[in-house]
mmCIF file of C-alpha atoms and ligand atoms in Angstrom:
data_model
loop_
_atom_site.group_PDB
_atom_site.id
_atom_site.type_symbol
_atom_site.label_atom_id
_atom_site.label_comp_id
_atom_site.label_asym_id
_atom_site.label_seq_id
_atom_site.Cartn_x
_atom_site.Cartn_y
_atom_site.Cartn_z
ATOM 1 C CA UNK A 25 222.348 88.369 2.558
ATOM 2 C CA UNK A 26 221.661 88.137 -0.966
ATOM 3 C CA UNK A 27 224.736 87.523 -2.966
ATOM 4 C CA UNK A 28 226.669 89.055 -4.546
ATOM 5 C CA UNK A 29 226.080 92.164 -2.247
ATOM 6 C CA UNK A 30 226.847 94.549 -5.346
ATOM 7 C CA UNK A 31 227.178 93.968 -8.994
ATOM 8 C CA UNK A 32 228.957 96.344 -10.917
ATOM 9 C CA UNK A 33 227.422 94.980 -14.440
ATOM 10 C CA UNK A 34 224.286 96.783 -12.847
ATOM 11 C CA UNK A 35 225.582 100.488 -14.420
ATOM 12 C CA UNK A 36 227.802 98.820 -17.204
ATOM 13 C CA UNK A 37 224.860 97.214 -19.175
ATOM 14 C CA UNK A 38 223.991 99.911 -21.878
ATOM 15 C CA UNK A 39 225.637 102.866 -23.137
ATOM 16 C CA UNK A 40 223.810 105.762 -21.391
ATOM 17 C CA UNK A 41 224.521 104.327 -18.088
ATOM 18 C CA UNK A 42 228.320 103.771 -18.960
ATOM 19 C CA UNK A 43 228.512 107.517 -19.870
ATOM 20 C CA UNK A 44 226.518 108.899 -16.760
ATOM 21 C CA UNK A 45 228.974 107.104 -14.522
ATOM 22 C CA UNK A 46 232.600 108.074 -16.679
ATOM 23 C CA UNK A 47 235.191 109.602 -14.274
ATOM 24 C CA UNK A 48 237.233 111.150 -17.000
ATOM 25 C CA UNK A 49 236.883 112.668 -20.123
ATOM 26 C CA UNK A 50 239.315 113.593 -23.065
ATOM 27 C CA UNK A 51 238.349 117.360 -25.295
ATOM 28 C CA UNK A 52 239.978 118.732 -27.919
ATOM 29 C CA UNK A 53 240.660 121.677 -25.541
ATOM 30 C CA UNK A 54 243.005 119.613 -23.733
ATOM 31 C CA UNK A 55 245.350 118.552 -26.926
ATOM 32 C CA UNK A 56 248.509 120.623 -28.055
ATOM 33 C CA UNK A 57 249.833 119.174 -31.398
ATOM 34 C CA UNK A 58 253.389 119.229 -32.160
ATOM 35 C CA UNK A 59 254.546 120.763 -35.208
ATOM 36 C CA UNK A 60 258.068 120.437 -36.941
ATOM 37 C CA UNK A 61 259.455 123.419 -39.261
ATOM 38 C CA UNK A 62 262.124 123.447 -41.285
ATOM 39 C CA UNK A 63 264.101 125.892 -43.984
ATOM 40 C CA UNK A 64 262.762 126.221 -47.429
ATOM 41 C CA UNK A 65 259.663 125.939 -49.844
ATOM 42 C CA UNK A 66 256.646 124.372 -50.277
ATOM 43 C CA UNK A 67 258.126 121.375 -48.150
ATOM 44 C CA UNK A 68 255.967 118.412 -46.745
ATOM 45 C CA UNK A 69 258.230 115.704 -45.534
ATOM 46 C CA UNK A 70 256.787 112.982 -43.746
ATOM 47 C CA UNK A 71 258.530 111.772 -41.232
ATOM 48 C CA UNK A 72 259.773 107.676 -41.635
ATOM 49 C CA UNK A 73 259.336 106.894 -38.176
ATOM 50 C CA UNK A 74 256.311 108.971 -37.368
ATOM 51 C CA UNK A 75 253.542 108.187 -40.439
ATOM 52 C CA UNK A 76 251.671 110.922 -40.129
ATOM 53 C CA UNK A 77 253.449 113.607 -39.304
ATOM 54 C CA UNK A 78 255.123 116.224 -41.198
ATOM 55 C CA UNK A 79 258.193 118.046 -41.250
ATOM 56 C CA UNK A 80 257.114 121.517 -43.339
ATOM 57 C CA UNK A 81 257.878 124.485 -44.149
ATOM 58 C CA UNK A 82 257.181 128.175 -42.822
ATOM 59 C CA UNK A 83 254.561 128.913 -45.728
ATOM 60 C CA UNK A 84 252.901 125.564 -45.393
ATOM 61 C CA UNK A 85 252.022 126.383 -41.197
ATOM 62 C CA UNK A 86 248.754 128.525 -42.379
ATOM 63 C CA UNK A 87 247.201 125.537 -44.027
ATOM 64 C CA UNK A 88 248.397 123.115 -40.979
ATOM 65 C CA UNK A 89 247.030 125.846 -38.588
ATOM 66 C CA UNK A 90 243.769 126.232 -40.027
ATOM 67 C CA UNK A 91 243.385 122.171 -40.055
ATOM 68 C CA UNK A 92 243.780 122.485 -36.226
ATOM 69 C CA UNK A 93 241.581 125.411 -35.323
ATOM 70 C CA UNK A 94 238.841 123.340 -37.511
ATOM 71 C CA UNK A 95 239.195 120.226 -35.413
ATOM 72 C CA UNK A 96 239.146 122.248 -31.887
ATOM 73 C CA UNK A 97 242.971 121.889 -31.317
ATOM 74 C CA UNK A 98 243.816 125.496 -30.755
ATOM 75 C CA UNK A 99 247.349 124.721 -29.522
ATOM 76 C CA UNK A 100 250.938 123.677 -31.105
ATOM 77 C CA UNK A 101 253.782 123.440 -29.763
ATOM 78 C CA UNK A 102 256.770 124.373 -32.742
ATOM 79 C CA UNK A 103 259.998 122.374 -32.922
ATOM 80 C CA UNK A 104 262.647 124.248 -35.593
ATOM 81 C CA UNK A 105 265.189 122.803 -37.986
ATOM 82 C CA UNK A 106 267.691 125.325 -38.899
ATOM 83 C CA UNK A 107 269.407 126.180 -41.658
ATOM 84 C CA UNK A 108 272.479 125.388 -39.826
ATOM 85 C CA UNK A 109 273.749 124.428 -36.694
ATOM 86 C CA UNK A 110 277.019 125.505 -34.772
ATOM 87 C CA UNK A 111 278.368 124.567 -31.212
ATOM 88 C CA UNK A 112 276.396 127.500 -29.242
ATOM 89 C CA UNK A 113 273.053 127.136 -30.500
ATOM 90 C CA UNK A 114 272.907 130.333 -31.831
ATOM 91 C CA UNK A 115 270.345 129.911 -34.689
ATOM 92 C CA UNK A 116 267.896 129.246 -31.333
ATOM 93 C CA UNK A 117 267.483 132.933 -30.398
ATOM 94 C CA UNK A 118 268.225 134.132 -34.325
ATOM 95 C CA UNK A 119 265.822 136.455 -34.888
ATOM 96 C CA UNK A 120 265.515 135.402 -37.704
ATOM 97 C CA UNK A 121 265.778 132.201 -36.357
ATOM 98 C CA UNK A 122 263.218 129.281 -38.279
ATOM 99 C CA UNK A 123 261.375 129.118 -35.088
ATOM 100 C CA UNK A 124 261.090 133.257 -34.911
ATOM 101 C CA UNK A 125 259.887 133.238 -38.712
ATOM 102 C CA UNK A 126 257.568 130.821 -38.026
ATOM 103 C CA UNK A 127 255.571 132.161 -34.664
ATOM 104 C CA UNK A 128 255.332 135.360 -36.834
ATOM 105 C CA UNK A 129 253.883 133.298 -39.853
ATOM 106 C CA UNK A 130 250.928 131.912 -37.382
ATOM 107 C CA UNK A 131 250.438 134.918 -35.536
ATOM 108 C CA UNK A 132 250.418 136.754 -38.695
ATOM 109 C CA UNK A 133 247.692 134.220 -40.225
ATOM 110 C CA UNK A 134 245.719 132.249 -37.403
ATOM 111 C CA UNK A 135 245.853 134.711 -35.053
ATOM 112 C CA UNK A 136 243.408 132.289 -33.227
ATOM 113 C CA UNK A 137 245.852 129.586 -32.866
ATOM 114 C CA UNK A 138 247.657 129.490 -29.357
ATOM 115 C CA UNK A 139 251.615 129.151 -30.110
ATOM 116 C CA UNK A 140 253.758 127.104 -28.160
ATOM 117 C CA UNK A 141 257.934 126.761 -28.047
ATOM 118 C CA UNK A 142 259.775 124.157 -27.182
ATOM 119 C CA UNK A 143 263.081 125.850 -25.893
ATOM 120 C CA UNK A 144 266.161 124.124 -26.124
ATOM 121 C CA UNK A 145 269.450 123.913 -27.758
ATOM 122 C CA UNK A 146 269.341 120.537 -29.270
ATOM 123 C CA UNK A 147 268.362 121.147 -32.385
ATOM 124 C CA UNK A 148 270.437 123.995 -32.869
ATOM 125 C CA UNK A 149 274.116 122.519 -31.679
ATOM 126 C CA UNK A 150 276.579 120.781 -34.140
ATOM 127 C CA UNK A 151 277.001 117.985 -31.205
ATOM 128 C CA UNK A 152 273.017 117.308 -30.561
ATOM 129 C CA UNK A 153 273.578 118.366 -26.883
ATOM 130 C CA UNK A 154 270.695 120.876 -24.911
ATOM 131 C CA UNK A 155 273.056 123.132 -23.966
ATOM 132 C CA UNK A 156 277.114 124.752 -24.140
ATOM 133 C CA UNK A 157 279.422 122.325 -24.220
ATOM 134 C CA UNK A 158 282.471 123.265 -21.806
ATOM 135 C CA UNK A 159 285.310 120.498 -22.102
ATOM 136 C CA UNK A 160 282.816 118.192 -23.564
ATOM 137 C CA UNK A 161 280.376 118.445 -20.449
ATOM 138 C CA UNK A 162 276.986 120.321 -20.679
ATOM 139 C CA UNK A 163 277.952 123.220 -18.733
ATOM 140 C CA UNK A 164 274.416 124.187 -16.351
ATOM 141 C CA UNK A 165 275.304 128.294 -16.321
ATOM 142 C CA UNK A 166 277.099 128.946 -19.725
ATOM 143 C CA UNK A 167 273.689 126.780 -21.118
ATOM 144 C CA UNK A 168 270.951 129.546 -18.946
ATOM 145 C CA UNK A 169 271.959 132.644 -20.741
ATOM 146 C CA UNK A 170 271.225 131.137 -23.642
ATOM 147 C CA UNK A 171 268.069 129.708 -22.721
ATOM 148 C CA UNK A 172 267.034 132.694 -21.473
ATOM 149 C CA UNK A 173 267.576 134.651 -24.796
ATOM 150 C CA UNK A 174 266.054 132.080 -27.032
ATOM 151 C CA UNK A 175 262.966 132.174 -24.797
ATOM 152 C CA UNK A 176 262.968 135.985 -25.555
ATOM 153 C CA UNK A 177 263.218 135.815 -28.817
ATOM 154 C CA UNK A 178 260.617 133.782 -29.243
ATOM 155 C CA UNK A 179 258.256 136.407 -26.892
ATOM 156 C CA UNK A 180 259.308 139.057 -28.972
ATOM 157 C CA UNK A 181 258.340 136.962 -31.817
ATOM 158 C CA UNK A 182 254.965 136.791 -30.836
ATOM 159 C CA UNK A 183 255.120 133.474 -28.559
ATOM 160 C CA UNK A 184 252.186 132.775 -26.545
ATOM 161 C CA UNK A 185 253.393 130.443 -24.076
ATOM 162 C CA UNK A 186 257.767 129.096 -23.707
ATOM 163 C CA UNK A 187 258.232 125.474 -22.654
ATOM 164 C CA UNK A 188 261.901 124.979 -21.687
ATOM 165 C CA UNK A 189 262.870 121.129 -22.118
ATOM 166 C CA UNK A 190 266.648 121.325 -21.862
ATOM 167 C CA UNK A 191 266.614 120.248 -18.324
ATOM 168 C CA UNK A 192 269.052 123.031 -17.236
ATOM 169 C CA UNK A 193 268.723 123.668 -13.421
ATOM 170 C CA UNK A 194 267.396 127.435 -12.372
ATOM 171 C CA UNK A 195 266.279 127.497 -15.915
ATOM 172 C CA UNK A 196 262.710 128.192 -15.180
ATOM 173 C CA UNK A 197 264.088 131.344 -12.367
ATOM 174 C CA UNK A 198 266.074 132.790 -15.509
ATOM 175 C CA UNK A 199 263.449 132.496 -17.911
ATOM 176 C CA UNK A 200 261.118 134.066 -15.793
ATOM 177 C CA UNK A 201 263.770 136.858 -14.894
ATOM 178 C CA UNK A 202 264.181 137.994 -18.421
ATOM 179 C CA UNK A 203 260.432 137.897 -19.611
ATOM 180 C CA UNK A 204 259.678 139.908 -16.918
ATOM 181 C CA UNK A 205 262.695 143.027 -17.502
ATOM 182 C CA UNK A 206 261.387 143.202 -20.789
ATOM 183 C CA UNK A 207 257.814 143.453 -20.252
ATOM 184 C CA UNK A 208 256.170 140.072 -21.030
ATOM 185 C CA UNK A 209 255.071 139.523 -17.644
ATOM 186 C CA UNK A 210 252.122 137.447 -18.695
ATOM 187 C CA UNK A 211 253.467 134.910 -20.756
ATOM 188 C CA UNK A 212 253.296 131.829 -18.718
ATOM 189 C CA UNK A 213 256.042 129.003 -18.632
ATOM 190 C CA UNK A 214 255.267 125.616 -19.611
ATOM 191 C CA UNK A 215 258.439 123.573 -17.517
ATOM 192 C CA UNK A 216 259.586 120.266 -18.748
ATOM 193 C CA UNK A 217 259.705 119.680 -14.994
ATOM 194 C CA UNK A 218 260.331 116.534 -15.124
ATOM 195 C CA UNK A 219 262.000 114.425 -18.168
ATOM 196 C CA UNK A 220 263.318 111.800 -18.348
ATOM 197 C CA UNK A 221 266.475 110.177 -20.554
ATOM 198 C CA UNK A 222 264.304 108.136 -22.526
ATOM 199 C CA UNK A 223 264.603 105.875 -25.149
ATOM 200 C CA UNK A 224 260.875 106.808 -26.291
ATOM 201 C CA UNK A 225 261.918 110.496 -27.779
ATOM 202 C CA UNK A 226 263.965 108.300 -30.884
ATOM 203 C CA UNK A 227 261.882 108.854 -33.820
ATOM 204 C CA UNK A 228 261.690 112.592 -32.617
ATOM 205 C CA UNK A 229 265.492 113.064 -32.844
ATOM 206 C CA UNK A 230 264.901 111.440 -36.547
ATOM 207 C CA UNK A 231 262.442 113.915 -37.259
ATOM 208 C CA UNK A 232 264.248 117.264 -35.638
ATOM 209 C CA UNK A 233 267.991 115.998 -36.331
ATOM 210 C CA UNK A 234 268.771 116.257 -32.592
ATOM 211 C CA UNK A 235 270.286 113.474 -31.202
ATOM 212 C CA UNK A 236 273.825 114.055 -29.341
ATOM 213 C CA UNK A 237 277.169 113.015 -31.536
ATOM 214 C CA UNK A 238 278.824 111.867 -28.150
ATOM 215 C CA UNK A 239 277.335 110.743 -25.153
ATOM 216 C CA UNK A 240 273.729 110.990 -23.972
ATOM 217 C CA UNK A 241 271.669 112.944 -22.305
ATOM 218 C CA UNK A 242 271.773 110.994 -18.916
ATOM 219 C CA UNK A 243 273.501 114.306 -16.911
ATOM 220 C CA UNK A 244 270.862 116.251 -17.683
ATOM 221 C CA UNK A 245 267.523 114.707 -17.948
ATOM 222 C CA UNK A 246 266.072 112.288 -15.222
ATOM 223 C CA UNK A 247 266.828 108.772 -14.704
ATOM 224 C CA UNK A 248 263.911 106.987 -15.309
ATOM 225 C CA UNK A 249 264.194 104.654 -11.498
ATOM 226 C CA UNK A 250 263.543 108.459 -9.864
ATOM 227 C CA UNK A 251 259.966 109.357 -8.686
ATOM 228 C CA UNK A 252 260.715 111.141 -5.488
ATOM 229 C CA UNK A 253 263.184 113.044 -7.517
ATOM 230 C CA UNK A 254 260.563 114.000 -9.704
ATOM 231 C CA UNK A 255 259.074 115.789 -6.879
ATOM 232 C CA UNK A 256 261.959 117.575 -6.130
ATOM 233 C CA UNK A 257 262.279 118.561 -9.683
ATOM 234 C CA UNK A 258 258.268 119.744 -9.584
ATOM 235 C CA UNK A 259 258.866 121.918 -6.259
ATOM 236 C CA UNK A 260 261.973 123.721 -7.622
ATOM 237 C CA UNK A 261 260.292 124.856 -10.597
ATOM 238 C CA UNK A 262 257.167 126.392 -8.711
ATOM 239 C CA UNK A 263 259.469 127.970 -7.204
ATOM 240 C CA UNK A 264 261.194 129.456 -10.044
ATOM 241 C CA UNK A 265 257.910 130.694 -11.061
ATOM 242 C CA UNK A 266 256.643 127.903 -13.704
ATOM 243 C CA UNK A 267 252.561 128.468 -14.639
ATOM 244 C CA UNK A 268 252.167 124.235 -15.991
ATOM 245 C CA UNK A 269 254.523 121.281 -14.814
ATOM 246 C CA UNK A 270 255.198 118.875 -17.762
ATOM 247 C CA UNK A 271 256.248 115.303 -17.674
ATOM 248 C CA UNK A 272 257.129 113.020 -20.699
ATOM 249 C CA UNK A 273 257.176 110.970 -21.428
ATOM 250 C CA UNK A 274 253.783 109.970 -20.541
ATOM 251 C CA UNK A 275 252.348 105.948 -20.240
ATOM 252 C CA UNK A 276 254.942 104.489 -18.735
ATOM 253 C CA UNK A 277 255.198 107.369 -16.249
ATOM 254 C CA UNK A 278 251.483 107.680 -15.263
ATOM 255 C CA UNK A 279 252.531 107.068 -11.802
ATOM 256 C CA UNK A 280 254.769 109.888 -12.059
ATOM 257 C CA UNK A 281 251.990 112.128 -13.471
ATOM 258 C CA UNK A 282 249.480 111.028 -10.926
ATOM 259 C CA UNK A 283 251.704 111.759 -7.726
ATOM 260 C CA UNK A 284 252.153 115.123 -9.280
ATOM 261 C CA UNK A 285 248.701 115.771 -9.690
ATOM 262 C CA UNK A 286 248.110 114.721 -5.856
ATOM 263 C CA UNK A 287 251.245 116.839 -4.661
ATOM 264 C CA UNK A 288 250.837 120.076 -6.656
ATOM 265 C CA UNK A 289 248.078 122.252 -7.490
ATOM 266 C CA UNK A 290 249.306 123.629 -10.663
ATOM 267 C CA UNK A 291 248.118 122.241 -14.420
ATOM 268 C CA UNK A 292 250.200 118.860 -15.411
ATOM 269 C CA UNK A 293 250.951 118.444 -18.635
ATOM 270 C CA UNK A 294 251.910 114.815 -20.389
ATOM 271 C CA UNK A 295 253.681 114.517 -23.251
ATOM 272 C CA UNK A 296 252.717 111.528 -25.070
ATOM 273 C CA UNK A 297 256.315 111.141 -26.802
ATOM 274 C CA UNK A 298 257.829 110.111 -29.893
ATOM 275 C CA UNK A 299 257.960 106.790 -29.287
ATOM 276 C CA UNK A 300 254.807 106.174 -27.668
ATOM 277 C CA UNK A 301 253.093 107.374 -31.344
ATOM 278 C CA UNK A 302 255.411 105.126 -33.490
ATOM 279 C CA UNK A 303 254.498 102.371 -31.034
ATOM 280 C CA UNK A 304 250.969 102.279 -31.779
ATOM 281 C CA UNK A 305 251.279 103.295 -35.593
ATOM 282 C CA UNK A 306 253.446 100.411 -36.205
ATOM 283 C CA UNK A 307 251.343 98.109 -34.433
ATOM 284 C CA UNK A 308 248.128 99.564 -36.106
ATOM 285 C CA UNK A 309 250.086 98.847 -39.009
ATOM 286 C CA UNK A 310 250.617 95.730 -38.887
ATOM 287 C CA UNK A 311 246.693 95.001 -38.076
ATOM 288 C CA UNK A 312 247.640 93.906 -34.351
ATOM 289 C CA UNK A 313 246.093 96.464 -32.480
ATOM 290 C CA UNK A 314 243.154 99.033 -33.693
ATOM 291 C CA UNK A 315 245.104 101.952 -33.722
ATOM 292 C CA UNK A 316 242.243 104.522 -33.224
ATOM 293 C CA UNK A 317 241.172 102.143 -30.026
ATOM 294 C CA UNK A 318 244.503 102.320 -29.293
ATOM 295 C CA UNK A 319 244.923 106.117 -29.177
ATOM 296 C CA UNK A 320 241.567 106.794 -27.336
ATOM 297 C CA UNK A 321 242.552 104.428 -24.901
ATOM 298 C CA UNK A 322 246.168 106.052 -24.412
ATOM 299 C CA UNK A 323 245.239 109.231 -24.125
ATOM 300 C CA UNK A 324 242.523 108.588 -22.022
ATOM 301 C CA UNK A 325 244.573 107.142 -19.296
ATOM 302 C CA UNK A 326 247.272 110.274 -19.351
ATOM 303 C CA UNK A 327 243.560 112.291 -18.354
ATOM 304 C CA UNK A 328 242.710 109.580 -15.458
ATOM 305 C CA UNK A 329 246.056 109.887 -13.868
ATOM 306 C CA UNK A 330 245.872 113.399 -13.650
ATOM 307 C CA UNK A 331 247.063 115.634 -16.701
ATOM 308 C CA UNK A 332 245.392 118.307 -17.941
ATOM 309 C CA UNK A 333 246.844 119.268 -20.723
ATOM 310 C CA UNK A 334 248.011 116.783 -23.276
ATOM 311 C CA UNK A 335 250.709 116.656 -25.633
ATOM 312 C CA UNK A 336 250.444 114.254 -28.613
ATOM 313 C CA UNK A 337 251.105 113.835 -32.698
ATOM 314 C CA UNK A 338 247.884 112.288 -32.074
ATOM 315 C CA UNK A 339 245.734 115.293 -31.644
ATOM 316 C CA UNK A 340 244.484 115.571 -34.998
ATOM 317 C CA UNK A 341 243.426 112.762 -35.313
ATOM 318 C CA UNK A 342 242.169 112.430 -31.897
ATOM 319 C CA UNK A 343 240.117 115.396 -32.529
ATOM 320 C CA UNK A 344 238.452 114.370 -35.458
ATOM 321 C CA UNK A 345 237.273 110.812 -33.691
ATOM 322 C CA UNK A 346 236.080 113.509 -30.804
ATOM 323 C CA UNK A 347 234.407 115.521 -33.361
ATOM 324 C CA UNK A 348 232.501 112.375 -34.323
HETATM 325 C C1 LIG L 406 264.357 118.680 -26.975
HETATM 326 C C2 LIG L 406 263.200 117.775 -26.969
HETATM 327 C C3 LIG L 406 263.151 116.390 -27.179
HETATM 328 C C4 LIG L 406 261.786 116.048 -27.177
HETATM 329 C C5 LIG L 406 261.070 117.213 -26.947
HETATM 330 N N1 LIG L 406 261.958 118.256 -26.797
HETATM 331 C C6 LIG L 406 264.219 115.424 -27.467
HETATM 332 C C7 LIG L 406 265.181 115.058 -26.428
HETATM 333 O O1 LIG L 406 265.169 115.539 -25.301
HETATM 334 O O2 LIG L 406 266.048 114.261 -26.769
HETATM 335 C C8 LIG L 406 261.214 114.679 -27.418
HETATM 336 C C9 LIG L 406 259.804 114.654 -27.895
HETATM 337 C C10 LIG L 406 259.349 113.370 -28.466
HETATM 338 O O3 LIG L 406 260.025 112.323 -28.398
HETATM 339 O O4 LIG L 406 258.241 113.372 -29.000
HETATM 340 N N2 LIG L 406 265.226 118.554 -25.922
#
């Protein structure tokens, strides 16, 4: 026997090869880019722990939304400031809500652009909770009616897809229940299915004001030792009738998004969090790692284990190293 039996350098040595061979690939069609509004003017605030990325304001999303749709990223995903916050969330189903103003903005001009919402309290409460406080506890059913009308309001709006991320149980059921009574039957659901309490999503509570005043957000979202319980989460939201099953954060639950994508045989989204983006940025920074590398590499992986659809601050530029 001639040894070795097999070499593996064989269909590694030149470029074509390596390309005829690749098991996974990574398109702009698969990238949703998160965008942050807030009140006012002319506004272009760049986040400090996110270089990069932008809070802005309602008239500057036509510009932002054109950038995408040039680059092949025909997705976002909008996170809202509001003008102000109280203990029920309300400016979250305002209808005149910043979120509300600012679907209507994009649908009004990129009509092209698919629109996202995240929907979830957090940003809306004075205490930084995702839901109603009852004697300082997140209370599960005071929290779905609220939900429920927020993710209306953004389908009257103009919404093209709702992504609940509050972590609520039967959210997903009551979400569905009130699309459907008022006609919006075909808007799909996008479930946070399974978060976790992570320390990754910190320079995202920076950038959208959102982190609780008490506590954390451990009774709610997932503990991060849990992967059969991330099953459990999965299955109860197909039931409740959710079209994509999210989890996020992403690389260091890859394990987490590949049993999914064995187990179920709906879309998995990753979110590539927060954290995960100021990792590499600072490191990038700091000439230790080539950030663009980096990125490719990243995002690469969250394909390989079995997500279709990713979510990232890196999209735009992750497009435009696609785009060549
Ligand atoms: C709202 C929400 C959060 C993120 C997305 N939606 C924050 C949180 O749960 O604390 C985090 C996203 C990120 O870190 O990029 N609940």
């Amino acid at each position: 026997m001639i040894f070795p039996e097999y070499r593996a350098r064989r269909l590694r040595q030149n470029e074509t090869f390596r390309a005829l061979i690749r098991e996974t690939s990574i398109s702009p069609d698969h990238l949703v880019y998160p965008l942050f509004v807030m009140p006012g003017k002319g506004v272009r605030e760049e986040v400090p722990s996110m270089p990069g990325v932008f809070r802005i304001s309602v008239d500057q999303l036509a510009k932002e939304a054109t950038e995408c749709l040039g680059l092949g990223v025909n997705s976002v995903i909008l996170f809202g400031l509001p003008d102000k916050k109280d203990s029920k969330g309300s400016g979250a189903h305002a209808k005149d809500g910043i979120i509300q103003r600012a679907i209507k903005e994009l649908k009004n001009k990129a009509p092209k652009l698919t629109v996202c919402t995240d929907v979830c309290l957090c940003e809306y409460t004075s205490h930084g909770h995702c839901g109603i406080l009852i004697n300082e506890v997140v209370d599960n059913d005071a929290t779905l009616e609220v939900l429920a009308q927020t993710a209306l309001s953004h389908a009257q709006a103009g919404a093209d897809m709702v992504a609940p991320s509050d972590m609520m149980d039967g959210r997903v059921a009551e979400i569905r229940g009130i699309l459907d009574e008022n006609n919006f039957p075909m808007l799909p659901i996008m479930s946070y299915a399974v978060k976790y309490a992570s320390a990754f999503y910190g320079p995202f509570r920076d950038a959208a004001a959102c982190a609780p005043q008490h506590g954390d957000r451990k009774a709610y979202q997932m503990d991060p030792a849990n992967i059969r319980e991330a099953l459990r989460e999965a299955t109860l939201d197909v039931g409740e009738g959710a079209d994509i099953l999210m989890v996020k954060p992403a690389m260091a639950y890859l394990d987490v998004i590949s049993r999914l994508r064995d187990e179920f045989d709906l879309p998995i989204a990753a979110y590539h969090v927060s954290g995960e983006y100021a990792m590499i940025k600072a490191a990038a920074a700091n000439g230790w790692i080539d950030g663009e590398k980096v990125m490719h590499e990243s995002l690469l992986s969250l394909r390989r284990a079995g997500a279709d659809i990713i979510i990232t601050y890196f999209a735009k530029d992750m497009a435009r190293l696609l785009n060549g």
